[in-house]
């Protein structure tokens, strides 16, 4: 199953990388598989715990971590899942910069202990 993000807005905007859902390995990843956000499903598959984001140093500062988060949050939202932002990038950077996604966050019990 692939979750593709595309750029929106005026022509000439930067292309957004294709993000693919790798359900077998529980992660959303770039097509080259070098950057990813890993998750664990909890509460009988109703909660997606985002546990780790990785972007190689050669690809940092390109916004890949943010694109990975958007793909994960969109998937969660479209499948009526809540998100636990265990990964520090998600909780400390992505969510504060993108408060519109707060409505998708899991609120009963807070973060996981992982």
Coordinates of C-alpha atoms in Angstrom, one line a residue:
X1 CA 0.0 0.0 0.0
X2 CA 1.5 3.3 -1.0
X3 CA 0.8 6.7 0.5
X4 CA 2.0 9.3 -1.9
X5 CA 2.2 13.0 -1.0
X6 CA 2.2 15.6 -3.7
X7 CA 3.0 19.2 -3.6
X8 CA 0.1 21.6 -3.6
X9 CA -0.1 25.2 -4.6
X10 CA 1.4 27.2 -7.4
X11 CA 3.3 25.7 -10.3
X12 CA 7.0 25.6 -9.7
X13 CA 6.7 24.4 -6.2
X14 CA 9.2 21.8 -5.0
X15 CA 8.2 18.2 -5.6
X16 CA 7.3 16.4 -2.4
X17 CA 9.0 13.0 -2.1
X18 CA 6.9 9.9 -2.4
X19 CA 6.3 8.2 0.9
X20 CA 5.4 4.5 0.9
X21 CA 3.7 2.6 3.7
X22 CA 5.6 -0.5 4.5
X23 CA 3.1 -2.4 6.6
X24 CA 5.3 -5.5 7.0
X25 CA 8.1 -3.5 8.7
X26 CA 5.7 -1.1 10.4
X27 CA 7.0 2.1 8.8
X28 CA 6.5 4.9 6.4
X29 CA 9.5 5.3 4.2
X30 CA 10.9 7.2 1.2
X31 CA 11.1 5.3 -2.0
X32 CA 14.8 4.8 -1.6
X33 CA 14.1 3.3 1.9
X34 CA 16.8 5.5 3.5
X35 CA 14.4 7.7 5.5
X36 CA 11.6 6.4 7.6
X37 CA 9.2 6.8 10.5
X38 CA 8.6 3.6 12.5
X39 CA 5.4 2.8 14.3
X40 CA 3.8 0.3 16.6
X41 CA 0.0 -0.4 16.6
X42 CA -1.5 -0.4 20.1
X43 CA -5.0 -0.8 21.6
X44 CA -6.1 -3.5 19.2
X45 CA -4.8 -1.5 16.2
X46 CA -6.7 1.7 17.1
X47 CA -3.6 3.7 18.1
X48 CA -0.5 4.3 16.0
X49 CA 2.6 4.9 18.2
X50 CA 5.2 6.8 16.2
X51 CA 8.4 5.5 17.9
X52 CA 11.3 6.5 15.7
X53 CA 12.1 8.8 12.8
X54 CA 15.3 8.5 10.9
X55 CA 16.8 10.6 8.1
X56 CA 20.4 10.0 7.1
X57 CA 22.7 13.0 7.7
X58 CA 23.2 13.4 3.9
X59 CA 19.5 14.1 3.5
X60 CA 18.8 16.3 6.6
X61 CA 17.4 19.8 6.2
X62 CA 15.3 18.7 3.3
X63 CA 12.1 18.4 5.2
X64 CA 11.9 14.6 4.9
X65 CA 11.1 14.0 8.5
X66 CA 8.2 16.4 8.3
X67 CA 6.9 14.7 5.1
X68 CA 7.1 11.3 6.8
X69 CA 5.1 12.6 9.7
X70 CA 2.5 14.1 7.4
X71 CA 2.1 10.7 5.7
X72 CA 1.8 8.9 9.0
X73 CA -0.7 11.4 10.4
X74 CA -2.8 11.4 7.2
X75 CA -2.9 7.6 7.3
X76 CA -4.0 7.7 10.9
X77 CA -6.6 10.3 10.3
X78 CA -8.1 8.4 7.2
X79 CA -8.2 5.1 9.1
X80 CA -9.7 6.6 12.3
X81 CA -6.5 6.0 14.4
X82 CA -5.1 8.1 17.1
X83 CA -1.4 8.9 17.3
X84 CA 1.0 8.7 20.2
X85 CA 4.0 10.9 19.5
X86 CA 6.7 8.8 21.3
X87 CA 9.5 9.9 18.9
X88 CA 11.0 13.1 20.2
X89 CA 11.0 14.6 16.7
X90 CA 7.3 14.1 16.4
X91 CA 6.4 15.3 19.9
X92 CA 9.0 18.2 20.2
X93 CA 9.3 19.5 16.7
X94 CA 6.5 18.3 14.3
X95 CA 3.4 18.7 16.5
X96 CA 4.4 22.1 17.8
X97 CA 5.1 23.3 14.3
X98 CA 1.9 21.7 12.9
X99 CA -0.8 22.3 15.6
X100 CA -3.6 21.3 13.2
X101 CA -2.6 17.6 13.8
X102 CA -3.2 17.8 17.5
X103 CA -6.7 16.6 16.9
X104 CA -5.3 13.2 15.9
X105 CA -3.2 12.7 19.0
X106 CA -4.1 10.0 21.5
X107 CA -5.2 11.7 24.8
X108 CA -6.0 8.8 27.1
X109 CA -2.8 7.8 28.8
X110 CA -0.3 10.0 27.1
X111 CA 2.9 8.8 25.6
X112 CA 4.0 5.1 25.6
X113 CA 6.8 4.0 27.8
X114 CA 9.0 2.9 24.9

